Coordinates of N, CA and C and ligand atoms in Angstrom, one line a residue:
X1 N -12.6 -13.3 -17.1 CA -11.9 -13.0 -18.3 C -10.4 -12.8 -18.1
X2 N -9.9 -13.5 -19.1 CA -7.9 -13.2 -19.0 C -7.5 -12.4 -19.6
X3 N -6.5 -11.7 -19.3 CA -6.1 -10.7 -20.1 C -4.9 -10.9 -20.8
X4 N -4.1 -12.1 -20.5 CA -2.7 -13.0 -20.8 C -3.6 -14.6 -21.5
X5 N -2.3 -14.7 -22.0 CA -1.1 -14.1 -22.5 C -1.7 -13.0 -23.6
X6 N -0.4 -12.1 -24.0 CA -0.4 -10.6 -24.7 C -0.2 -10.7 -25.9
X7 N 0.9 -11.9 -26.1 CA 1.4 -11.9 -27.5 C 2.2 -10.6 -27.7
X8 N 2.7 -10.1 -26.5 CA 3.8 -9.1 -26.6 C 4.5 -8.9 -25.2
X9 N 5.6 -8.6 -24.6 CA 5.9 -8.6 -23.5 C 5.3 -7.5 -22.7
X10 N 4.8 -8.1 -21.6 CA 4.4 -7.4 -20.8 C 4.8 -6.5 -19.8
X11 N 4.3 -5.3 -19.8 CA 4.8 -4.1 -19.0 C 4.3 -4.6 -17.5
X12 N 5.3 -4.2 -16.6 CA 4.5 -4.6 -14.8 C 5.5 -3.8 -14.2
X13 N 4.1 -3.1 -13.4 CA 4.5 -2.7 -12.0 C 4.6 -3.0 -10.7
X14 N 5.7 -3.1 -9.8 CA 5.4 -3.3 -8.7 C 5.3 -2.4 -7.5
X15 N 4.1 -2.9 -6.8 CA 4.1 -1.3 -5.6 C 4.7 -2.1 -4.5
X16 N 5.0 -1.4 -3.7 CA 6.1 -2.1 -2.5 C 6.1 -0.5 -1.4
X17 N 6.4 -1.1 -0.1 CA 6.3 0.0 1.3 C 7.6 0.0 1.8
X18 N 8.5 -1.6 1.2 CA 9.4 -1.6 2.6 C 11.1 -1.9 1.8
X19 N 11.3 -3.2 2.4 CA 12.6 -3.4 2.2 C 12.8 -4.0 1.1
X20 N 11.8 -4.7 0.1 CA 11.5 -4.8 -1.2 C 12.7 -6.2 -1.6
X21 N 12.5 -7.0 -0.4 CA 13.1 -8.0 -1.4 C 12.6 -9.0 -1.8
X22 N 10.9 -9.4 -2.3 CA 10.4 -9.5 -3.6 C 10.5 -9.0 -4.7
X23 N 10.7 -7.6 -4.9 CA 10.5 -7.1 -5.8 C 12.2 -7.3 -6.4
X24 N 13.2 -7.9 -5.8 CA 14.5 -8.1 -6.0 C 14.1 -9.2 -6.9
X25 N 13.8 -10.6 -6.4 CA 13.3 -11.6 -6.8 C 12.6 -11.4 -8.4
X26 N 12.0 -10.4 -8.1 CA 11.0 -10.2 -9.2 C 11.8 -9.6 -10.0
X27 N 13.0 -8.3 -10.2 CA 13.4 -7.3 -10.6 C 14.7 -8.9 -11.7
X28 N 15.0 -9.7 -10.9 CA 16.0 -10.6 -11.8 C 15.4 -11.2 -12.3
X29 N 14.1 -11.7 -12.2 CA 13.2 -12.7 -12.8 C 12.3 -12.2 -14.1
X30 N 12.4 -10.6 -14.0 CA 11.9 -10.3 -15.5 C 12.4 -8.7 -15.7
X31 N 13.8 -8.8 -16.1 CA 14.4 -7.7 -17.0 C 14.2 -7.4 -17.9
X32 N 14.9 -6.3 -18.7 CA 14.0 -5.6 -19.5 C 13.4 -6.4 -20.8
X33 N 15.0 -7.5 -20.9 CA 14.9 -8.5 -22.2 C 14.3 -9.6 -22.0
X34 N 13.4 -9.6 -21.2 CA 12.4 -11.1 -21.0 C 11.2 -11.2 -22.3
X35 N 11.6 -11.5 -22.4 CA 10.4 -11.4 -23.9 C 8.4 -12.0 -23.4
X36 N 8.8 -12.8 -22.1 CA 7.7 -12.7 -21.3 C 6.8 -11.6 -20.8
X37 N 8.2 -10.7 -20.0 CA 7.4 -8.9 -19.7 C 8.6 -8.7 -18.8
X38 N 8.6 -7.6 -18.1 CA 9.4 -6.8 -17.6 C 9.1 -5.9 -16.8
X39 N 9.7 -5.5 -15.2 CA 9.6 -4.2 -14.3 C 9.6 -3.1 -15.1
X40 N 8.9 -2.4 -15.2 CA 8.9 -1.4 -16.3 C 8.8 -0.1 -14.8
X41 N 8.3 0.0 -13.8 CA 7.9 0.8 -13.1 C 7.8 0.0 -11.5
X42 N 8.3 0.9 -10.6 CA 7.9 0.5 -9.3 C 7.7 1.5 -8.5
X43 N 6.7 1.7 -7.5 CA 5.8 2.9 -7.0 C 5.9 2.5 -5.2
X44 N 6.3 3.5 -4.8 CA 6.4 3.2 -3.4 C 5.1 4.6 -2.4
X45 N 4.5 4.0 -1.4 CA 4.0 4.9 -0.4 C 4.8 5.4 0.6
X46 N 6.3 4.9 0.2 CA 7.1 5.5 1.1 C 8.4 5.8 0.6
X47 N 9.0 7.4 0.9 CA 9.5 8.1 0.6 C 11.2 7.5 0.8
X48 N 11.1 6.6 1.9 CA 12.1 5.9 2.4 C 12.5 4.9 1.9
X49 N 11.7 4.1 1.0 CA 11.7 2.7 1.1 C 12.8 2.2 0.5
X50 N 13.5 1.2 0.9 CA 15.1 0.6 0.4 C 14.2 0.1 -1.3
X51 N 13.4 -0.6 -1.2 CA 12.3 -1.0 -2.4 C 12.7 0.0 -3.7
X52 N 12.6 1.6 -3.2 CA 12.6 3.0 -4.3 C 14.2 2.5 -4.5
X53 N 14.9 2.3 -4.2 CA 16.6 2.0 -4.4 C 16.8 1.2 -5.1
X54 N 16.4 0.2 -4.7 CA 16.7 -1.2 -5.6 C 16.3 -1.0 -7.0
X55 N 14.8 -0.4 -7.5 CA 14.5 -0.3 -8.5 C 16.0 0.8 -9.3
X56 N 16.0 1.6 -8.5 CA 16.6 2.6 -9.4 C 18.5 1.9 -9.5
X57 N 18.9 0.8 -8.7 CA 20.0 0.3 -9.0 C 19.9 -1.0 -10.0
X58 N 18.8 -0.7 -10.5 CA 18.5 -2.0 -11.7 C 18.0 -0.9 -12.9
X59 N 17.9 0.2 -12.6 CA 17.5 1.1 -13.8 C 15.9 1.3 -14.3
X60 N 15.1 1.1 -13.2 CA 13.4 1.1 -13.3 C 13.2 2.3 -12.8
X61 N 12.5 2.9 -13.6 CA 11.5 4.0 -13.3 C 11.4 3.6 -11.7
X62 N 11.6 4.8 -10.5 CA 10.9 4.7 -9.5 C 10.3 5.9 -8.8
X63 N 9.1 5.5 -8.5 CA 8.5 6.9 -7.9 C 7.8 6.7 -6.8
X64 N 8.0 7.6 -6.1 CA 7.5 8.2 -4.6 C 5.8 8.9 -4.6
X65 N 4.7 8.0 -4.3 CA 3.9 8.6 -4.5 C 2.9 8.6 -3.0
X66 N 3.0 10.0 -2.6 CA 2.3 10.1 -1.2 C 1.1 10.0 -0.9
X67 N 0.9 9.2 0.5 CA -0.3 8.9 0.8 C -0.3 10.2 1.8
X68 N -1.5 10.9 1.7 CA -1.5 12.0 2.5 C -1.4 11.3 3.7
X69 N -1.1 12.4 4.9 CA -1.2 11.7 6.2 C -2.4 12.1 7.0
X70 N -2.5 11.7 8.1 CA -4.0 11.7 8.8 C -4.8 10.6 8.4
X71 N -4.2 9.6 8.1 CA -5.1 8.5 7.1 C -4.4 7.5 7.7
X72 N -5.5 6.2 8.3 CA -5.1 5.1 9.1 C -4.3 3.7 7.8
X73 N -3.6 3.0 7.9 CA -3.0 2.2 7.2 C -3.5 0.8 7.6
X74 N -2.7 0.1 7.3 CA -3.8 -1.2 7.7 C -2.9 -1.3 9.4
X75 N -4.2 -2.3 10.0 CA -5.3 -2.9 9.9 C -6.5 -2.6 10.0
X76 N -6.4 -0.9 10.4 CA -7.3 -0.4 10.8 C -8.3 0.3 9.8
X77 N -9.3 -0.4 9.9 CA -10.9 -0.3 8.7 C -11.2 1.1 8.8
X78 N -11.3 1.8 7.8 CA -11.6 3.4 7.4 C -12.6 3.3 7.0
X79 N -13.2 5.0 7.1 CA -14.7 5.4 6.4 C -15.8 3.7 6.7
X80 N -16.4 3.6 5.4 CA -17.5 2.5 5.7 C -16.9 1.2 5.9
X81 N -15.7 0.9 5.9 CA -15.1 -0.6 5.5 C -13.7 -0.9 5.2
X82 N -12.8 -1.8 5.6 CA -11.4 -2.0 5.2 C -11.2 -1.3 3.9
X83 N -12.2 -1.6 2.7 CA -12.2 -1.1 1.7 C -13.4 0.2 1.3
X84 N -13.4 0.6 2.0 CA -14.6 1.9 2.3 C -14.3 3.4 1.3
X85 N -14.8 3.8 1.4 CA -15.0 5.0 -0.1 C -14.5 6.4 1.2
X86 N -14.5 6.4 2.3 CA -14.4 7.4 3.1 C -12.8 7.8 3.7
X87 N -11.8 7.7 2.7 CA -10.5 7.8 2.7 C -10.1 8.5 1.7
X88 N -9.6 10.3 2.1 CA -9.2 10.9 0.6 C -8.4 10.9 0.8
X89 N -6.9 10.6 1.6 CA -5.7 10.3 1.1 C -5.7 9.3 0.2
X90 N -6.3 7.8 0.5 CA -6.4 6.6 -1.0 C -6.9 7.8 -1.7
X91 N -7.5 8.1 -1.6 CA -8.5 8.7 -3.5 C -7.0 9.3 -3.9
X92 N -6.3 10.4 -3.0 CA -5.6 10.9 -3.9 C -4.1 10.1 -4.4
X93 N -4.2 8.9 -3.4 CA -2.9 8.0 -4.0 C -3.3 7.4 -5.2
X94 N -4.3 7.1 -5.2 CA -5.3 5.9 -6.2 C -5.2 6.8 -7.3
X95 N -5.5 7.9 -7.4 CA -5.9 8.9 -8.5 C -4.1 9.4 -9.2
X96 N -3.2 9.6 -8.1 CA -2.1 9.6 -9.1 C -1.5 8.6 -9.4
X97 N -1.6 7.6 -8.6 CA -1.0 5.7 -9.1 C -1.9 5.5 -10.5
X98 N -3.0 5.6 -10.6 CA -4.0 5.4 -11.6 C -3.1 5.7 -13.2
X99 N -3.3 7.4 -12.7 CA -2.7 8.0 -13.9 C -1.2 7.6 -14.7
X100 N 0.0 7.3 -13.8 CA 1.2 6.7 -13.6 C 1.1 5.2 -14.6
X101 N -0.1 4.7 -14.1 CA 0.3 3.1 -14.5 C -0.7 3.1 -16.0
X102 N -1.3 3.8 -16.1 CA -2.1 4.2 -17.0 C -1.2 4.5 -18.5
X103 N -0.5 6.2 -18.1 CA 0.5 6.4 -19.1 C 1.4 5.5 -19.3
X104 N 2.5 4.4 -18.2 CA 3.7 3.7 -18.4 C 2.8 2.5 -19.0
X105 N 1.6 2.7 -19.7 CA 1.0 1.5 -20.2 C 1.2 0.2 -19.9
X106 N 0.6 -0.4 -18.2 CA 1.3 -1.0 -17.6 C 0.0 -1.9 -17.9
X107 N 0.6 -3.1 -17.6 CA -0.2 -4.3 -17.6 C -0.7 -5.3 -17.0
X108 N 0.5 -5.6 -15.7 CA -0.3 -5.8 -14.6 C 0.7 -5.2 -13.6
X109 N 0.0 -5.2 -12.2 CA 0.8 -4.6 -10.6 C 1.2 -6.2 -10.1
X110 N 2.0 -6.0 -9.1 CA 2.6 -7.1 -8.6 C 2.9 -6.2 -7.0
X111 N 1.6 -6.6 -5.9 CA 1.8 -5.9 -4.5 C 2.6 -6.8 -3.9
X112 N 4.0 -5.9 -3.9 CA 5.4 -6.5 -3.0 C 5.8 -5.9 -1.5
X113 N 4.6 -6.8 -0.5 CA 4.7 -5.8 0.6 C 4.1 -4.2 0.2
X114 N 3.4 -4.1 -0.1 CA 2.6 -2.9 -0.2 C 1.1 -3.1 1.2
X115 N 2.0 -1.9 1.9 CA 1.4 -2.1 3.7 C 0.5 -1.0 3.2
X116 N -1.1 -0.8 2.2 CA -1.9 -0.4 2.4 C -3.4 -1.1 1.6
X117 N -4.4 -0.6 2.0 CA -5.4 -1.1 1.4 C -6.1 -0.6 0.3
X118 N -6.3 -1.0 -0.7 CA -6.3 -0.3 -2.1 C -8.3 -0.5 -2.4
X119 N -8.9 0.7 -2.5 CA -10.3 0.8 -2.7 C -10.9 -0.1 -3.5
X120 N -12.2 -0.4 -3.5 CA -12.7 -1.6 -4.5 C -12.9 -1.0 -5.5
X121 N -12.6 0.5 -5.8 CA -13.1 1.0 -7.1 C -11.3 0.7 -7.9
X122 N -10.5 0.5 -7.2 CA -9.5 0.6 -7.6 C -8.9 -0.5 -8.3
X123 N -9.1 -1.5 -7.2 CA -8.8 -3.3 -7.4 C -10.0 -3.7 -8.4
X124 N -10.9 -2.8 -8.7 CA -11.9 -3.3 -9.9 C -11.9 -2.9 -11.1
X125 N -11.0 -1.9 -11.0 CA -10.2 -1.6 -12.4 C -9.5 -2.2 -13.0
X126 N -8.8 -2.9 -11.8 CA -7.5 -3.8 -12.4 C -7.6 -5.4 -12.3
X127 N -8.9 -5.6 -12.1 CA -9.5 -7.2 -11.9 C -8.8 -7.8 -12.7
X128 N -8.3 -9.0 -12.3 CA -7.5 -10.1 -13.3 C -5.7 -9.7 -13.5
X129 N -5.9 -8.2 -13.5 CA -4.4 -7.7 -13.7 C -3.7 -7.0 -12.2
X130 N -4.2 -7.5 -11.5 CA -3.4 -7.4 -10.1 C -3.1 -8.3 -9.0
X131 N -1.8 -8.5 -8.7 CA -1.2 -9.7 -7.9 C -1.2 -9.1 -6.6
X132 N -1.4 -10.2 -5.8 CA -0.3 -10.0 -4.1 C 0.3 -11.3 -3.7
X133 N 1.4 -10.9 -3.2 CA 2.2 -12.5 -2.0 C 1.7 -11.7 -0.7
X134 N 1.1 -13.2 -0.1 CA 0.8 -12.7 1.7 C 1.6 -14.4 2.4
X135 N 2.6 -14.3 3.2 CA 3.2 -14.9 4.2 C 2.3 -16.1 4.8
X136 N 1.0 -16.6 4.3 CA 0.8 -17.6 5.0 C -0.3 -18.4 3.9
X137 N -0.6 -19.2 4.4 CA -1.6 -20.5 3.7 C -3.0 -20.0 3.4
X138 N -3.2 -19.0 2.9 CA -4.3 -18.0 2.4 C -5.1 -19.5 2.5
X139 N -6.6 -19.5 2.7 CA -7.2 -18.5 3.5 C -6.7 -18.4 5.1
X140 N -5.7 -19.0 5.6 CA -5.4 -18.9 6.7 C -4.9 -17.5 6.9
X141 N -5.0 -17.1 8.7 CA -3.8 -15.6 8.4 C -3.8 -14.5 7.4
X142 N -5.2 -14.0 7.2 CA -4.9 -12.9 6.2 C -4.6 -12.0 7.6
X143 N -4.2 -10.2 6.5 CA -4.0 -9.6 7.0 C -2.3 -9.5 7.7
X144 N -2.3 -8.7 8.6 CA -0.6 -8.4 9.3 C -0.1 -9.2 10.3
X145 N 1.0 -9.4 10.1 CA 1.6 -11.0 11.5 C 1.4 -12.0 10.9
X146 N 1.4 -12.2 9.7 CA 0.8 -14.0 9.2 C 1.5 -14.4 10.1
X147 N 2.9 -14.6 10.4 CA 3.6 -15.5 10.9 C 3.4 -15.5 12.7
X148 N 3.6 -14.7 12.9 CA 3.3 -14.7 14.2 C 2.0 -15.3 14.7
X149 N 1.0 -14.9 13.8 CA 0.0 -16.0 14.3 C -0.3 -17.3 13.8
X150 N 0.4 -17.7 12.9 CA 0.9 -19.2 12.7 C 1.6 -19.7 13.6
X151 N 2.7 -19.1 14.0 CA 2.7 -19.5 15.7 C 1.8 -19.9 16.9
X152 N 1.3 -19.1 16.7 CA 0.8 -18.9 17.7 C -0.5 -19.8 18.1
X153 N -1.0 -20.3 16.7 CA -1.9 -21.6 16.8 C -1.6 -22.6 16.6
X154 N -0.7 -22.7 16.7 CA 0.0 -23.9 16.6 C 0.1 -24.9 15.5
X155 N 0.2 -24.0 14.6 CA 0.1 -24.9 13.4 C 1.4 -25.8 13.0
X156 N 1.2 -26.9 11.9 CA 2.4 -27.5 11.6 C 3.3 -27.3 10.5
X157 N 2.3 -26.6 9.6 CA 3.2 -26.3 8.8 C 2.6 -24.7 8.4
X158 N 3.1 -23.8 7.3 CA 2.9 -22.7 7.1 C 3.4 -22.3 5.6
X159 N 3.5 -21.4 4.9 CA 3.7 -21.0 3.5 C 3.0 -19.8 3.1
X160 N 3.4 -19.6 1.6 CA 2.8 -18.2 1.1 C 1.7 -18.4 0.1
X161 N 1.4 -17.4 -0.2 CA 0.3 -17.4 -1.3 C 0.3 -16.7 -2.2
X162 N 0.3 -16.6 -3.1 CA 0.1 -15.3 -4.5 C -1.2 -15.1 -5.0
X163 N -2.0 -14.4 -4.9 CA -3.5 -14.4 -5.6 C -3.9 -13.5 -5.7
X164 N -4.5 -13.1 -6.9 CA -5.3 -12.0 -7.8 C -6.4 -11.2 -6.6
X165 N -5.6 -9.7 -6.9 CA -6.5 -9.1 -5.5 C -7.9 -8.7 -5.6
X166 N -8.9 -9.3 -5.1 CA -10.5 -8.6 -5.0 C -10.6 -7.9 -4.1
X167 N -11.4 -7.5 -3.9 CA -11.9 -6.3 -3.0 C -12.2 -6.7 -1.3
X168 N -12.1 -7.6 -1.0 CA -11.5 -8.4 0.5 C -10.2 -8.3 0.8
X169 N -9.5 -8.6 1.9 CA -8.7 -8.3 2.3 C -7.6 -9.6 2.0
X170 N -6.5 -9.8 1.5 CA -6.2 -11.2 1.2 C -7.1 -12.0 0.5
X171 N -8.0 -12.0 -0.5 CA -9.2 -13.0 -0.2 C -8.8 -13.2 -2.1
X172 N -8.5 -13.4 -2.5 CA -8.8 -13.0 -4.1 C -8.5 -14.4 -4.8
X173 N -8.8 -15.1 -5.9 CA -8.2 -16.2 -6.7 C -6.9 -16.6 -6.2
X174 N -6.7 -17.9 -5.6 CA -5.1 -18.2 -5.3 C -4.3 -18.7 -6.8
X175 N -3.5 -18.1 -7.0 CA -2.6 -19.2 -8.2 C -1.5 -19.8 -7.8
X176 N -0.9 -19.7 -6.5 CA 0.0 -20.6 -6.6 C 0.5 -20.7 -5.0
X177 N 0.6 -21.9 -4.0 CA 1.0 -22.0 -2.9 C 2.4 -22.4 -2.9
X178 N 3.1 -22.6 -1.6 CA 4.4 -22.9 -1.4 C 4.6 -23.2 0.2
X179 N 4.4 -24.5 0.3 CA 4.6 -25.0 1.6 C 6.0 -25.0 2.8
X180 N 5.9 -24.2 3.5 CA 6.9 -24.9 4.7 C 6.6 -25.3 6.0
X181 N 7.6 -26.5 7.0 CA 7.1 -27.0 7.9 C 7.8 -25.9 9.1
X182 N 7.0 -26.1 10.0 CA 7.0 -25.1 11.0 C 7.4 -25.9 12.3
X183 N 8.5 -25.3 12.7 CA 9.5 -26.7 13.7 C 9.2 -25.5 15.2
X184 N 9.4 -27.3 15.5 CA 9.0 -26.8 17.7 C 10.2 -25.3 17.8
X185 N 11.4 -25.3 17.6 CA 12.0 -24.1 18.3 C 11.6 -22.8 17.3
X186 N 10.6 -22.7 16.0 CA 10.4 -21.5 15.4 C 10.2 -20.3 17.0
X187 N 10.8 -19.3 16.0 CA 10.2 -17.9 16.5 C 9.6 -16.9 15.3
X188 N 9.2 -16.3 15.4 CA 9.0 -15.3 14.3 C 9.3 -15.5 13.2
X189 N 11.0 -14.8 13.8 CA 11.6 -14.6 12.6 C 12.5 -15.7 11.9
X190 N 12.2 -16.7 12.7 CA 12.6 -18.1 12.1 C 12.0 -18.4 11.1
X191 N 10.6 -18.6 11.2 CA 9.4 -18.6 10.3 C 9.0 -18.0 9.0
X192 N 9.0 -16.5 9.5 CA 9.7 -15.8 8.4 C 10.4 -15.5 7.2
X193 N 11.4 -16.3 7.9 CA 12.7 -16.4 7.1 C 12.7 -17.6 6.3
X194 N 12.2 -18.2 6.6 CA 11.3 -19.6 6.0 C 10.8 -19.5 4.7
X195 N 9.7 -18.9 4.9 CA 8.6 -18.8 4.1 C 9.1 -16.9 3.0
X196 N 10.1 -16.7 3.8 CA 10.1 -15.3 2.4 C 11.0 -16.5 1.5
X197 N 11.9 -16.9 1.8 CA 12.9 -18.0 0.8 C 11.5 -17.9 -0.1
X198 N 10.6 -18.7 0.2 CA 9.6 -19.6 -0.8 C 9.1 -18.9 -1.4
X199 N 8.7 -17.5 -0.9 CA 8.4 -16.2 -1.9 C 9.0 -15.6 -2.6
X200 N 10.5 -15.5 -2.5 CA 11.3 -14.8 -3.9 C 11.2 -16.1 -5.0
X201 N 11.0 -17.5 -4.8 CA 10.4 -18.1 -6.1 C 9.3 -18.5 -6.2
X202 N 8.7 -18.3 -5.5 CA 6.7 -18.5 -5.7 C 6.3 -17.8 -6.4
X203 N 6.7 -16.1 -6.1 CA 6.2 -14.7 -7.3 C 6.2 -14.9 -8.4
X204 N 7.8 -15.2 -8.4 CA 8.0 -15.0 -10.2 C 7.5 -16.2 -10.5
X205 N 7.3 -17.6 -10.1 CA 6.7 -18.4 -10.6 C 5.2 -18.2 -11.2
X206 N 4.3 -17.6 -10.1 CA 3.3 -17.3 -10.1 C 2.9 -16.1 -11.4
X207 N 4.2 -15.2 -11.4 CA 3.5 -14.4 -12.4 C 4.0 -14.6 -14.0
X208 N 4.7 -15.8 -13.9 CA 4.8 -16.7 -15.3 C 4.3 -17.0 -15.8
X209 N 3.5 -18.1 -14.6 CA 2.1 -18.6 -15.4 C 1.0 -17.5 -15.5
X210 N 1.0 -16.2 -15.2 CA -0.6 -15.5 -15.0 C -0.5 -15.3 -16.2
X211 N 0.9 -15.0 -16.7 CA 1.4 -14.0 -18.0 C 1.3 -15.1 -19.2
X212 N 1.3 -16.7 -18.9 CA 1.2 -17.3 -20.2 C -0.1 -17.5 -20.2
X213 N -0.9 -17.2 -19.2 CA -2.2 -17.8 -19.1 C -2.4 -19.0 -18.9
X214 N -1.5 -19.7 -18.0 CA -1.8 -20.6 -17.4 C -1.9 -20.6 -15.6
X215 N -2.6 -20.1 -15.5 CA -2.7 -19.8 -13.7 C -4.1 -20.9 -13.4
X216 N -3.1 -21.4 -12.4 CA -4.7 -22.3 -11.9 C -4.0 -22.6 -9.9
X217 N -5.0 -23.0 -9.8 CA -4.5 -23.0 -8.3 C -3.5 -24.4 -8.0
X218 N -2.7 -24.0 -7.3 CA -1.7 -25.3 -7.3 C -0.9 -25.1 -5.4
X219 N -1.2 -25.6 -5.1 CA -0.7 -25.8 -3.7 C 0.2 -27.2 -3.6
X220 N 1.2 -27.1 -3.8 CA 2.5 -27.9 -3.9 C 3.2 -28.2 -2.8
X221 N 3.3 -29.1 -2.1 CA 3.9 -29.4 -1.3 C 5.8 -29.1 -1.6
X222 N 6.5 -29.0 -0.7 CA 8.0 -28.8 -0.7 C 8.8 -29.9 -0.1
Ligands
LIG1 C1 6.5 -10.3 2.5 O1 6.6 -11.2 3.6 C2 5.2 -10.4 1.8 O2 4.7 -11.7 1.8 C3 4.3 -9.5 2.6 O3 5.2 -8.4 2.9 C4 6.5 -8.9 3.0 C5 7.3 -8.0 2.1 O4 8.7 -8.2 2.1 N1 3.2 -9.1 1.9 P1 9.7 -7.6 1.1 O5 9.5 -6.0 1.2 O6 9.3 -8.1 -0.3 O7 11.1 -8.0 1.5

């Protein structure tokens, strides 16, 4: 089931851990007057995050909401499962993010670099209305280091992915790919650097079409 288009501009949140420059991407790509939708809210697990700045130098709601500590972050699989019920820091992040995006009558999330794993009771609340960009050719490389282990197998080319999150790790509906080629002297952060370019316009492209309701899988060569 779709939940777009709204026939009104749509409220979005984005959650973000780090340096937040998708959510930059994202932050010019739908301002308040997009009659499409708009950052309405951005939620960080970290108290630090340059991400909490940027929102508030564009004038978005930004909030700091703690994951208690003593609680493993990714890659490491908690309680029964990556997505396992045996993590009460998630419950308590989940349970005030919940409430947050609930009141700011939000309509869908957009995970921008958000370095945690979100419960299946959580991502099944928000089935259809929640995004992620992950750094490589989904299903290739889920999980942390896409790039580095794109390297590392020697692939020839490499890219991002945007797709509706299920309850697997990376695994969810793709809507939109974005190809790059992966040259003999890459390192890392060559690579990297590469394929984030393709992500500050893959996102917004990606959540254009989810928002007109036209999302279908498209892996597009560059
Ligand atoms: C991006 O490479 C994204 O694909 C991955 O985490 C990184 C976040 O970068 N999920 P930024 O914080 O948006 O700059």
């Amino acid at each position: 089931m779709s939940y777009f288009p709204l026939g009104r501009p749509a409220r979005i949140a984005v959650m973000a851990s780090g340096r937040g420059s998708n959510l930059e991407a994202l932050l010019e790509s739908f301002p308040h007057d997009n009659p499409l939708g708009h950052i309405a809210l951005v939620i960080s697990d970290k108290r630090e995050a340059p991400a909490l700045e940027k929102a508030v130098q564009a004038g978005v709601e930004a909030r700091y909401l703690p994951w208690p500590t003593g609680v493993q972050a990714l890659p490491v699989p908690v309680g029964d499962g990556p997505r396992g019920s045996g993590n009460t820091g998630r419950a308590q992040f989940e349970q005030a993010a919940n409430q947050l995006l609930l009141n700011r009558g939000i309509d869908l999330i957009l995970l921008a670099g958000f370095m945690r794993l979100l419960s299946a009771d959580f991502v099944q609340a928000w089935q259809g209305r929640i995004l992620n960009i992950h750094p490589s050719l989904l299903p290739q490389f889920p999980g942390l280091r896409a790039q580095r282990r794109a390297l590392q197998a020697g692939v020839s080319e490499s890219g991002c992915t945007v797709h509706f999150v299920d309850a697997g790790m990376d695994t969810g509906p793709v809507v939109l790919q974005r190809r790059v080629p992966v040259l003999p002297d890459d390192t890392e952060e060559t690579l990297a650097a590469r394929i984030l370019k393709q992500e500050h316009q893959a996102y917004p492209e990606a959540v254009r079409r989810v928002l007109m309701g036209m999302e279908k899988i498209d892996r597009s060569q560059v």
